[in-house]
Coordinates of C-alpha atoms in Angstrom, one line a residue:
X1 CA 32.8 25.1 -89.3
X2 CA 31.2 22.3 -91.5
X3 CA 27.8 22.0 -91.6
X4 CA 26.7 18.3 -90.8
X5 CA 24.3 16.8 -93.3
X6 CA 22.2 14.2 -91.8
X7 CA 20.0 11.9 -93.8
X8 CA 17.4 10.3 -92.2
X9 CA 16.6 6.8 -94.3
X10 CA 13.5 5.8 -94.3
X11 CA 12.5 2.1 -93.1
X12 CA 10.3 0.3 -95.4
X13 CA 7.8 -1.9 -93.1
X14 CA 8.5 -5.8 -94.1
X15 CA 5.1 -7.3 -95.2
X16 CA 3.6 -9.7 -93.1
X17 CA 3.2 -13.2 -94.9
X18 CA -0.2 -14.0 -94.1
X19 CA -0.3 -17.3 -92.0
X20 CA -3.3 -19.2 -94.0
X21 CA -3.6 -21.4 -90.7
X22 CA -5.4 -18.9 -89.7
X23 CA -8.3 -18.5 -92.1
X24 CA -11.6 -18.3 -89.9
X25 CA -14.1 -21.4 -89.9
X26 CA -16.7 -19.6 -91.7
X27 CA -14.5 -19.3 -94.8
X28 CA -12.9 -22.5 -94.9
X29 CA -16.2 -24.0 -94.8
X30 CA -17.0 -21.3 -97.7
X31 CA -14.0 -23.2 -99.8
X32 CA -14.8 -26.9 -98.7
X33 CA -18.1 -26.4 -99.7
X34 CA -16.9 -25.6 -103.5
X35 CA -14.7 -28.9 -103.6
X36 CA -15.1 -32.2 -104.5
X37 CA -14.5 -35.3 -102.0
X38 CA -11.3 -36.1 -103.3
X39 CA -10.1 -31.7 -103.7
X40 CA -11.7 -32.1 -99.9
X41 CA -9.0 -34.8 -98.9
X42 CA -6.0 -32.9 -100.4
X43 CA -7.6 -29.7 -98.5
X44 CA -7.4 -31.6 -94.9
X45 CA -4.0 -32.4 -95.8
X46 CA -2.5 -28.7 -96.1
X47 CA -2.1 -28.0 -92.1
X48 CA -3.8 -29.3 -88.5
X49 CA -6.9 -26.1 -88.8
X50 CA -7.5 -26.8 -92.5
X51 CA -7.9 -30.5 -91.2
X52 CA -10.3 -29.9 -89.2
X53 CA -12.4 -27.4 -91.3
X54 CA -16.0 -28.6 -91.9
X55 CA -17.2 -29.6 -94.9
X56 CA -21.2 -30.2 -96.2
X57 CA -22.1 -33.8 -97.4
X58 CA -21.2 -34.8 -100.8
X59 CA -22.3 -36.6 -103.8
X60 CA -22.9 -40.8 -102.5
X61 CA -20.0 -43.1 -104.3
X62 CA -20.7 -46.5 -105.1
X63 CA -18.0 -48.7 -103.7
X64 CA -16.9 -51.5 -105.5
X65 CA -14.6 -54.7 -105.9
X66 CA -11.5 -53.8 -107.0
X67 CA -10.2 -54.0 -110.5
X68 CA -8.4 -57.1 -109.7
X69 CA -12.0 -58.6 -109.7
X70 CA -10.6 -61.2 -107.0
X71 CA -11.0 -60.0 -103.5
X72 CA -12.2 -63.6 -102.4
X73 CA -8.3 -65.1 -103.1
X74 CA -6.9 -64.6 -99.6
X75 CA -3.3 -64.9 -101.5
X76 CA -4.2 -61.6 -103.2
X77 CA -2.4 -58.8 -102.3
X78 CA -5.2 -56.7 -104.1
X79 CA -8.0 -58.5 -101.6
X80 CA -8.0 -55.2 -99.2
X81 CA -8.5 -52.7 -102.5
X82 CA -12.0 -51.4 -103.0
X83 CA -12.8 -49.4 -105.9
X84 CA -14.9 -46.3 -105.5
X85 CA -17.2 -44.5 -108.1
X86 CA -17.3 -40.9 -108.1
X87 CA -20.9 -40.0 -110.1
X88 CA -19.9 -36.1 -109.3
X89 CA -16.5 -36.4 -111.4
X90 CA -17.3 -40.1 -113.4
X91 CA -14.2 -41.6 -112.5
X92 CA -13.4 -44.7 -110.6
X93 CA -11.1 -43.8 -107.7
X94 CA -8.7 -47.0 -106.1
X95 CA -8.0 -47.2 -102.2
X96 CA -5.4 -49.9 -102.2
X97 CA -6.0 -50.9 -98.5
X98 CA -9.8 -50.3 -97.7
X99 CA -10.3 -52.9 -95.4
X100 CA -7.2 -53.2 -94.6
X101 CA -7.2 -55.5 -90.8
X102 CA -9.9 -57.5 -92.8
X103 CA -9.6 -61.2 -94.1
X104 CA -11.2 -61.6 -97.5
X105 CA -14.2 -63.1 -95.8
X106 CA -14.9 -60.2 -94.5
X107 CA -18.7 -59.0 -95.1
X108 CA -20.3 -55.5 -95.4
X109 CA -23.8 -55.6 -94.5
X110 CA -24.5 -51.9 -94.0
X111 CA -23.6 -47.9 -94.8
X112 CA -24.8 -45.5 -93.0
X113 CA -23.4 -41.6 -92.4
X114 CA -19.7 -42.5 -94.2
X115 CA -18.9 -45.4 -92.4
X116 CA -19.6 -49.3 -93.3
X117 CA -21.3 -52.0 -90.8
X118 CA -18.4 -55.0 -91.5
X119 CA -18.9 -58.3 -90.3
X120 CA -15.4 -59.8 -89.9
X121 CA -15.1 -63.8 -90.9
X122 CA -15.9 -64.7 -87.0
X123 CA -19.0 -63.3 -87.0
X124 CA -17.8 -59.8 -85.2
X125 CA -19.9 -56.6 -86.4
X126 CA -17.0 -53.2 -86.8
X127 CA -17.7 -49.8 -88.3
X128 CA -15.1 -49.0 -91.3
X129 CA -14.7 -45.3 -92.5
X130 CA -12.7 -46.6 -95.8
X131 CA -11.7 -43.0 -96.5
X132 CA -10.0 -42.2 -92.5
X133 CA -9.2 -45.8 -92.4
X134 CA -10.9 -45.5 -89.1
X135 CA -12.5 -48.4 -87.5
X136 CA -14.7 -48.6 -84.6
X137 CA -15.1 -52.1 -82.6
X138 CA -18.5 -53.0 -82.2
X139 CA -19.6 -55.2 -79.6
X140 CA -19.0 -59.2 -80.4
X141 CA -22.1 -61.0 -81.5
X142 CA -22.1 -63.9 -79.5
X143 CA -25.2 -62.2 -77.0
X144 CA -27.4 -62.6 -79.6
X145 CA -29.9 -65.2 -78.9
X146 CA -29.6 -69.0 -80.2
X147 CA -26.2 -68.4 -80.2
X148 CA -25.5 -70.0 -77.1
X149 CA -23.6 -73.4 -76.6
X150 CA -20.9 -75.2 -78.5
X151 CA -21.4 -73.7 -82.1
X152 CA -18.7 -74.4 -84.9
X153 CA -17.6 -71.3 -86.9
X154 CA -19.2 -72.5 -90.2
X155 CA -22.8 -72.2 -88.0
X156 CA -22.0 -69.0 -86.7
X157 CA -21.6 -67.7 -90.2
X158 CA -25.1 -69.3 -90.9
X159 CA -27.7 -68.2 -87.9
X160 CA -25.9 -64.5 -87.6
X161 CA -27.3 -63.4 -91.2
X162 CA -27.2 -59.5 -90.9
X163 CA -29.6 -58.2 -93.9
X164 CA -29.2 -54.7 -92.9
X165 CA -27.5 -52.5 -90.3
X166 CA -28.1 -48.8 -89.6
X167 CA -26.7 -45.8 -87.2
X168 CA -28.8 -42.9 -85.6
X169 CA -25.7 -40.6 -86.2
X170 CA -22.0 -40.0 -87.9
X171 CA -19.8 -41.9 -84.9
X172 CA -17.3 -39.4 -86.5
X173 CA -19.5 -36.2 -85.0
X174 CA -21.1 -38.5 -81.4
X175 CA -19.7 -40.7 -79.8
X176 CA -23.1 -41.8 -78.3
X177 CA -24.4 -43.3 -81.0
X178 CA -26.8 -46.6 -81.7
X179 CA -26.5 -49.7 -84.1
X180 CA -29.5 -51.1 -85.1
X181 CA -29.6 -54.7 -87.4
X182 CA -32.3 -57.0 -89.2
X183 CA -30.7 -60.0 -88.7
X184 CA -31.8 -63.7 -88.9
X185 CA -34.7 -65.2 -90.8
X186 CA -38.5 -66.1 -90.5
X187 CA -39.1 -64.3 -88.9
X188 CA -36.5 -61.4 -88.6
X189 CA -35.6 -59.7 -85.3
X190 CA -34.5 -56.2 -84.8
X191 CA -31.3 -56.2 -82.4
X192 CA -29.7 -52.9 -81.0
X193 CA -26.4 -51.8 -79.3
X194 CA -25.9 -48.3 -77.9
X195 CA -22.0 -47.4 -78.0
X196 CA -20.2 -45.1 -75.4
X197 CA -22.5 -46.3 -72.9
X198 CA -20.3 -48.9 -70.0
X199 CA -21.5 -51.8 -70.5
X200 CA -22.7 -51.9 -74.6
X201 CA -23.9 -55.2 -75.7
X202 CA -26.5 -56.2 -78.4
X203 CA -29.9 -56.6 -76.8
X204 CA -33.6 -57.8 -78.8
X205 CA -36.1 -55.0 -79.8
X206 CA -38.8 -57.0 -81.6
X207 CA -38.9 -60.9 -82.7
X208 CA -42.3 -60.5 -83.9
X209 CA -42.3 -59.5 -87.7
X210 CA -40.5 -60.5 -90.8
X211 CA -38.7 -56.9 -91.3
X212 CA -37.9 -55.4 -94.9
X213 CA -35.9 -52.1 -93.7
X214 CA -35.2 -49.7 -91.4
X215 CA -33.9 -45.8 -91.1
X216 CA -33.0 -43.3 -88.8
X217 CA -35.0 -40.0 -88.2
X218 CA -34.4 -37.6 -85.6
X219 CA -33.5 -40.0 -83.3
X220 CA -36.2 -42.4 -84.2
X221 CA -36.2 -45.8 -85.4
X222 CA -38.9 -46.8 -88.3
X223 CA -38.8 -50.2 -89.2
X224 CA -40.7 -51.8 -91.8
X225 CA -42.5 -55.1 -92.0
X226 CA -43.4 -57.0 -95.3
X227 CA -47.1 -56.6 -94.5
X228 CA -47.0 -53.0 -94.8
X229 CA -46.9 -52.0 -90.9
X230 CA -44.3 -49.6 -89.2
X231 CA -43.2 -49.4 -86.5
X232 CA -41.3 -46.3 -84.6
X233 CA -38.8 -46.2 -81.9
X234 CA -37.8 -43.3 -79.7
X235 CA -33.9 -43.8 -79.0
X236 CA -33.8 -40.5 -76.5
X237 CA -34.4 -42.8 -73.4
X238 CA -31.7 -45.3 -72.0
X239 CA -33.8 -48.3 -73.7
X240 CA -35.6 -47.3 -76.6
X241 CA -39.4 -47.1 -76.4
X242 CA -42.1 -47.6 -79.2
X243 CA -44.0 -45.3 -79.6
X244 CA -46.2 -45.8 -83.0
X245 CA -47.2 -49.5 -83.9
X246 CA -49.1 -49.1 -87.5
X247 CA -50.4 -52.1 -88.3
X248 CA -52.5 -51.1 -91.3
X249 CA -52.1 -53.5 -94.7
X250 CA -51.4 -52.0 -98.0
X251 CA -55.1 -50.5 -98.4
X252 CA -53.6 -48.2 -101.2
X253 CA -51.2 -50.9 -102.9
X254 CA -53.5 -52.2 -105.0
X255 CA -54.2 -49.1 -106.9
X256 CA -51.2 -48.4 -107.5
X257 CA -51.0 -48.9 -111.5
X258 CA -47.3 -50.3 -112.2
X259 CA -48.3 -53.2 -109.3
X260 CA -51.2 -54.6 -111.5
X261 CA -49.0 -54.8 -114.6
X262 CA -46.9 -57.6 -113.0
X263 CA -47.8 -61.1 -111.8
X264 CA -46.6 -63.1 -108.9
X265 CA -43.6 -65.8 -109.4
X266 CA -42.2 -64.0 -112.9
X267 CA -41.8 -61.1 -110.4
X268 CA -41.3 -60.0 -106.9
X269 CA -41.0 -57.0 -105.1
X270 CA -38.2 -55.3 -102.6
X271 CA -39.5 -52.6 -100.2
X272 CA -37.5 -49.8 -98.6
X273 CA -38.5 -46.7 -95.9
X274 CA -36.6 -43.8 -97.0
X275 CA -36.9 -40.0 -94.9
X276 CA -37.6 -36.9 -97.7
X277 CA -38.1 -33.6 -97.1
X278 CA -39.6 -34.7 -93.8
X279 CA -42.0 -37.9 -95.1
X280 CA -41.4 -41.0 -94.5
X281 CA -41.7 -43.1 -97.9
X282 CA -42.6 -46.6 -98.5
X283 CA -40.5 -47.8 -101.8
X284 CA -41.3 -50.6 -103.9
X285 CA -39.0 -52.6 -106.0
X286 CA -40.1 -54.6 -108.7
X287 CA -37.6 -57.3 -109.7
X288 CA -38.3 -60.0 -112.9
X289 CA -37.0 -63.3 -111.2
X290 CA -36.6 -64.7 -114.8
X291 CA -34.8 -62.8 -117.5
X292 CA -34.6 -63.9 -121.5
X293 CA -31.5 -64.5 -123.0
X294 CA -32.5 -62.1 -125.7
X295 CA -33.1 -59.8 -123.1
X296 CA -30.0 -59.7 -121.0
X297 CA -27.4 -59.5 -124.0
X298 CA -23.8 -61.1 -123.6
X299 CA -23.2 -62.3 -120.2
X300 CA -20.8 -64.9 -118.7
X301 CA -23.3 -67.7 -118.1
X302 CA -24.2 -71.0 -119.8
X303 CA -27.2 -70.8 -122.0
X304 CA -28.7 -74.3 -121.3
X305 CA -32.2 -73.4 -121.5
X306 CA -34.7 -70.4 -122.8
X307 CA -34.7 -68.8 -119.4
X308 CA -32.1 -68.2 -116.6
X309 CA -31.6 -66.6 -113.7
X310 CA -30.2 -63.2 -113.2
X311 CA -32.6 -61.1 -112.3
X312 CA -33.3 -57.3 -112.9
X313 CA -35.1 -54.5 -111.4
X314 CA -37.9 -53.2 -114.0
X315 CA -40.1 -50.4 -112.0
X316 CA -40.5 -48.4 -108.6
X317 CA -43.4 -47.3 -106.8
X318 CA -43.5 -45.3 -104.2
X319 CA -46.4 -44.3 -101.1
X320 CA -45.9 -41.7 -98.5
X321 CA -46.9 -42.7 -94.8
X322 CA -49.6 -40.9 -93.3
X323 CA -49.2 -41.4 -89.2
X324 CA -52.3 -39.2 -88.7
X325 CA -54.9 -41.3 -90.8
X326 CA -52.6 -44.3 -90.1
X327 CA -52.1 -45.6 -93.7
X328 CA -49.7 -45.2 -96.9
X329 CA -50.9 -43.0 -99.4
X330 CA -50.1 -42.4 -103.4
X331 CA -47.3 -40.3 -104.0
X332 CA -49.3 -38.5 -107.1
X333 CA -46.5 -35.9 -107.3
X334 CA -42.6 -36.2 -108.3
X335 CA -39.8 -36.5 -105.8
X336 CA -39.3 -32.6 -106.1
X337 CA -35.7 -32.3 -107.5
X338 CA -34.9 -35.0 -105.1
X339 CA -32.7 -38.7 -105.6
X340 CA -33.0 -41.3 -104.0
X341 CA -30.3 -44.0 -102.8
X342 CA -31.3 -47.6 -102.0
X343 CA -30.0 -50.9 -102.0
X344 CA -27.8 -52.3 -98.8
X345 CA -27.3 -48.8 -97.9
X346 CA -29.4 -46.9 -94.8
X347 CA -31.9 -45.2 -97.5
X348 CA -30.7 -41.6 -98.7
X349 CA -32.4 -38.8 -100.5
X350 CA -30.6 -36.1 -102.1
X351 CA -31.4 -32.7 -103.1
X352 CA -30.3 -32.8 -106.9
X353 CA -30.0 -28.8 -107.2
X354 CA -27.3 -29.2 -104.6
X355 CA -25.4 -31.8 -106.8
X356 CA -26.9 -31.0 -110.5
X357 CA -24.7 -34.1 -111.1
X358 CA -27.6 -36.4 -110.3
X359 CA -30.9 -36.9 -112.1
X360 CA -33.7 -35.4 -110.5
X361 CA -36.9 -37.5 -109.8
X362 CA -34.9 -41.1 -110.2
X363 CA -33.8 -43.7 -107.7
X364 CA -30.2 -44.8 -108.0
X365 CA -29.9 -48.3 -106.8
X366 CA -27.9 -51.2 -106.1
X367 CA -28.2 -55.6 -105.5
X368 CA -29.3 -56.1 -102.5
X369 CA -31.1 -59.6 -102.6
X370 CA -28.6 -61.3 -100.8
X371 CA -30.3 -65.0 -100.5
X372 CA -28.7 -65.4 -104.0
X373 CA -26.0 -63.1 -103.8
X374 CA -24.6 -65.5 -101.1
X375 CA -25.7 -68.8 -102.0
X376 CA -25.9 -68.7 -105.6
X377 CA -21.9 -68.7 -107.5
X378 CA -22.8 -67.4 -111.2
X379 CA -24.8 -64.2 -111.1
X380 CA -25.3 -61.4 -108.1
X381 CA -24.9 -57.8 -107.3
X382 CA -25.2 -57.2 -111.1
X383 CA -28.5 -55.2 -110.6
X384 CA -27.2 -51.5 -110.3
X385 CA -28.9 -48.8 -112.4
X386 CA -30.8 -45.7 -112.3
X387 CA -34.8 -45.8 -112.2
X388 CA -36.1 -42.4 -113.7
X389 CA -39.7 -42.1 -112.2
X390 CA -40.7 -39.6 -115.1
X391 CA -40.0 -42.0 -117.9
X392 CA -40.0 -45.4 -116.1
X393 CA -36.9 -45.8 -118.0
X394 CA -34.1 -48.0 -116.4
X395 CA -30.4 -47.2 -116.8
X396 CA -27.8 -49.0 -115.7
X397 CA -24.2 -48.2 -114.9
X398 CA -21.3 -48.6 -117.4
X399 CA -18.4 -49.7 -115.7
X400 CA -16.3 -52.2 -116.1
X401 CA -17.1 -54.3 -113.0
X402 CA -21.0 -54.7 -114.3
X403 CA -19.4 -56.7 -117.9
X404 CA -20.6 -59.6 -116.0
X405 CA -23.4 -61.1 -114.0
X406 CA -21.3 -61.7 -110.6
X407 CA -19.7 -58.7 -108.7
X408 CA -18.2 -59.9 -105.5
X409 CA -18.2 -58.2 -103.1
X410 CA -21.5 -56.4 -104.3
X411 CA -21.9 -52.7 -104.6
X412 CA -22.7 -50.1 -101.8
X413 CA -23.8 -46.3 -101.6
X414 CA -21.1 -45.1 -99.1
X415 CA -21.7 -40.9 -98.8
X416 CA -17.7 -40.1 -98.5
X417 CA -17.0 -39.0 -95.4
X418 CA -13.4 -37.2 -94.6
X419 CA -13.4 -38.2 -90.6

């Protein structure tokens, strides 16, 4: 009888493909954290979990008017297009349809956590995320005060004057968040609206001082008045309370040794509160109102006479608040591989070791004087640059939206934000 071979074959296992859906958190935010904003974006785009990864903050951009240069023409189809500068890569990045839903009236008068405070051509106040494209409805305007009766829109436009507008956190992260504004003139009110809550409408939180600025900390309000004084709001409780009212004068400005180098009328000074490594700092600005034509170099403007108009920033100064002994102090060190952010923007500072793109110990800023930058037609938002506090050496920006003396609409500090 035949013997009966039997081969057994063996079964090679198939390899699982491994489902990259299902990286964990932890190491998504591991890779996120390596990329830039824009490697960030094509990231979120992959699958629904990579979308939703988190990411840390990133390098601020500096949005601008589009290379069109004519947002104002309402028959452009370029009038949504903003144009975005990365300083992490260099390179000018183009979102086509920004503000897309906006008329070319449209107004931003704020930037704060990623998203843009807009002020549509009726006077309305929105959130933008240009990057999401989301937008975020604010409560209309019309409860402010003095803006009852038969108004036309042309007078709406003039008594709702917006000079800054912040948020105490990312509407992307918390739904319950506030919007605070400076709005108005002589003096300049503080107006607040808490979103989520049922019935959110804008509501007065102090008419009594001509205010320069105002940031978020922890759920606090400090707001600054041109006299020098602070004062802090706790936003924990259904209407926010005051709790510190500083109403001490410069006592230290005047020793400050840039200040005494400059006279009154040839130059003026911008202030700004800005939170660092857990201080609050006073910022001062100091702007020449009258520039040479030597000076300036080639510009776009008539040269009818030995002086004109478009001004530049020449120093900063800054003092550190001390709540304890009530007053602002000299800042006698550097800002400790820090940068700051200022301009139209809620005031940033940045760890540089974080983003070795940035210089340490300078103050990137933008035009933020908006009296002119509204009312005046041949020169505004052209004072951008970098103030290096070491060297007291101004740079400015070489793009090409800064060959002239007018960018409209002018230049923000946006930090990109992916939600």
């Amino acid at each position: 009888m035949a013997k009966l071979n039997v081969y057994h074959r063996r079964h090679k296992k198939k390899r699982r493909s491994p489902n990259w859906s299902e990286l964990q958190p932890e190491l998504l935010r591991l890779i996120t954290n390596n990329l830039s904003f824009v490697n960030v974006l094509q990231f979120k785009a992959v699958c629904s979990s990579w979308k939703h990864a988190d990411s840390s903050s990133h390098t601020p951009w500096l949005m601008l008017p589009s290379s069109s240069s004519r947002e104002n023409d309402q028959n452009n189809p370029d009038s949504a297009a903003r144009c975005f500068y990365s300083l992490e890569e260099q390179k000018v990045y183009t979102i086509k349809n920004a503000f897309q839903g906006f008329d070319h009236e449209a107004r931003c008068v704020g930037s704060s956590h990623g998203w843009l405070v807009i002020m549509d051509s009726n006077g309305n106040p929105h959130l933008l995320n240009p990057f999401s494209r989301r937008q975020i409805q604010l409560p209309l305007i019309w409860p402010f005060p003095r803006l009852t009766g038969d108004l036309s829109l042309e007078s709406l436009r003039m008594c709702v004057s917006i000079a800054k507008a912040v948020l105490s956190s990312d509407p992307s992260r918390d739904n319950n968040f506030a919007v605070v504004v400076i709005y108005d003139s002589l003096p300049s009110k503080l107006s607040f609206c808490k979103h989520g809550e049922e019935d959110s409408r804008w509501t007065v939180l102090n008419v009594r001082r001509e205010y320069c600025d105002i940031i978020f900390h922890n759920e606090r309000l400090f707001a600054l008045a041109g006299d020098g004084s602070v004062e802090v709001w706790d936003f924990n409780n259904s209407f926010p309370i005051k709790t510190i009212d500083l109403r001490q004068p410069f006592a230290e400005i005047g020793n400050v040794d840039i200040v005494k180098d400059f006279s009154r009328g040839i130059h003026s000074t911008q202030t700004y509160l800005v939170e660092s490594l857990g201080e609050i700092l006073f910022v001062g600005r100091i702007i020449e109102n009258f520039v040479k034509h030597e000076d300036i170099g080639k510009g776009d403007l008539p040269r009818e006479s030995d002086y004109i108009c478009p001004y530049r920033t020449l120093h900063f100064y800054i003092l550190k608040l001390n709540i304890t002994a009530k007053k602002w102090e000299k800042v006698e060190s550097s800002l400790r591989n820090r940068a700051l952010f200022l301009g139209g923007n809620q005031s940033m500072s940045v760890f540089t070791r974080d983003f070795p793109e940035l210089e340490e110990n300078s103050i990137y800023f933008t035009d933020d004087r908006w009296e002119e930058i509204n009312y005046v037609e041949d020169y505004g938002g052209h004072d951008v640059g970098v103030y290096n506090l070491g060297n007291k050496i101004v740079k400015t920006l070489v793009l090409d939206q800064f060959n002239k003396w007018r960018v409209d609409p002018p230049p923000f500090w946006i930090v990109p934000n992916p939600w």
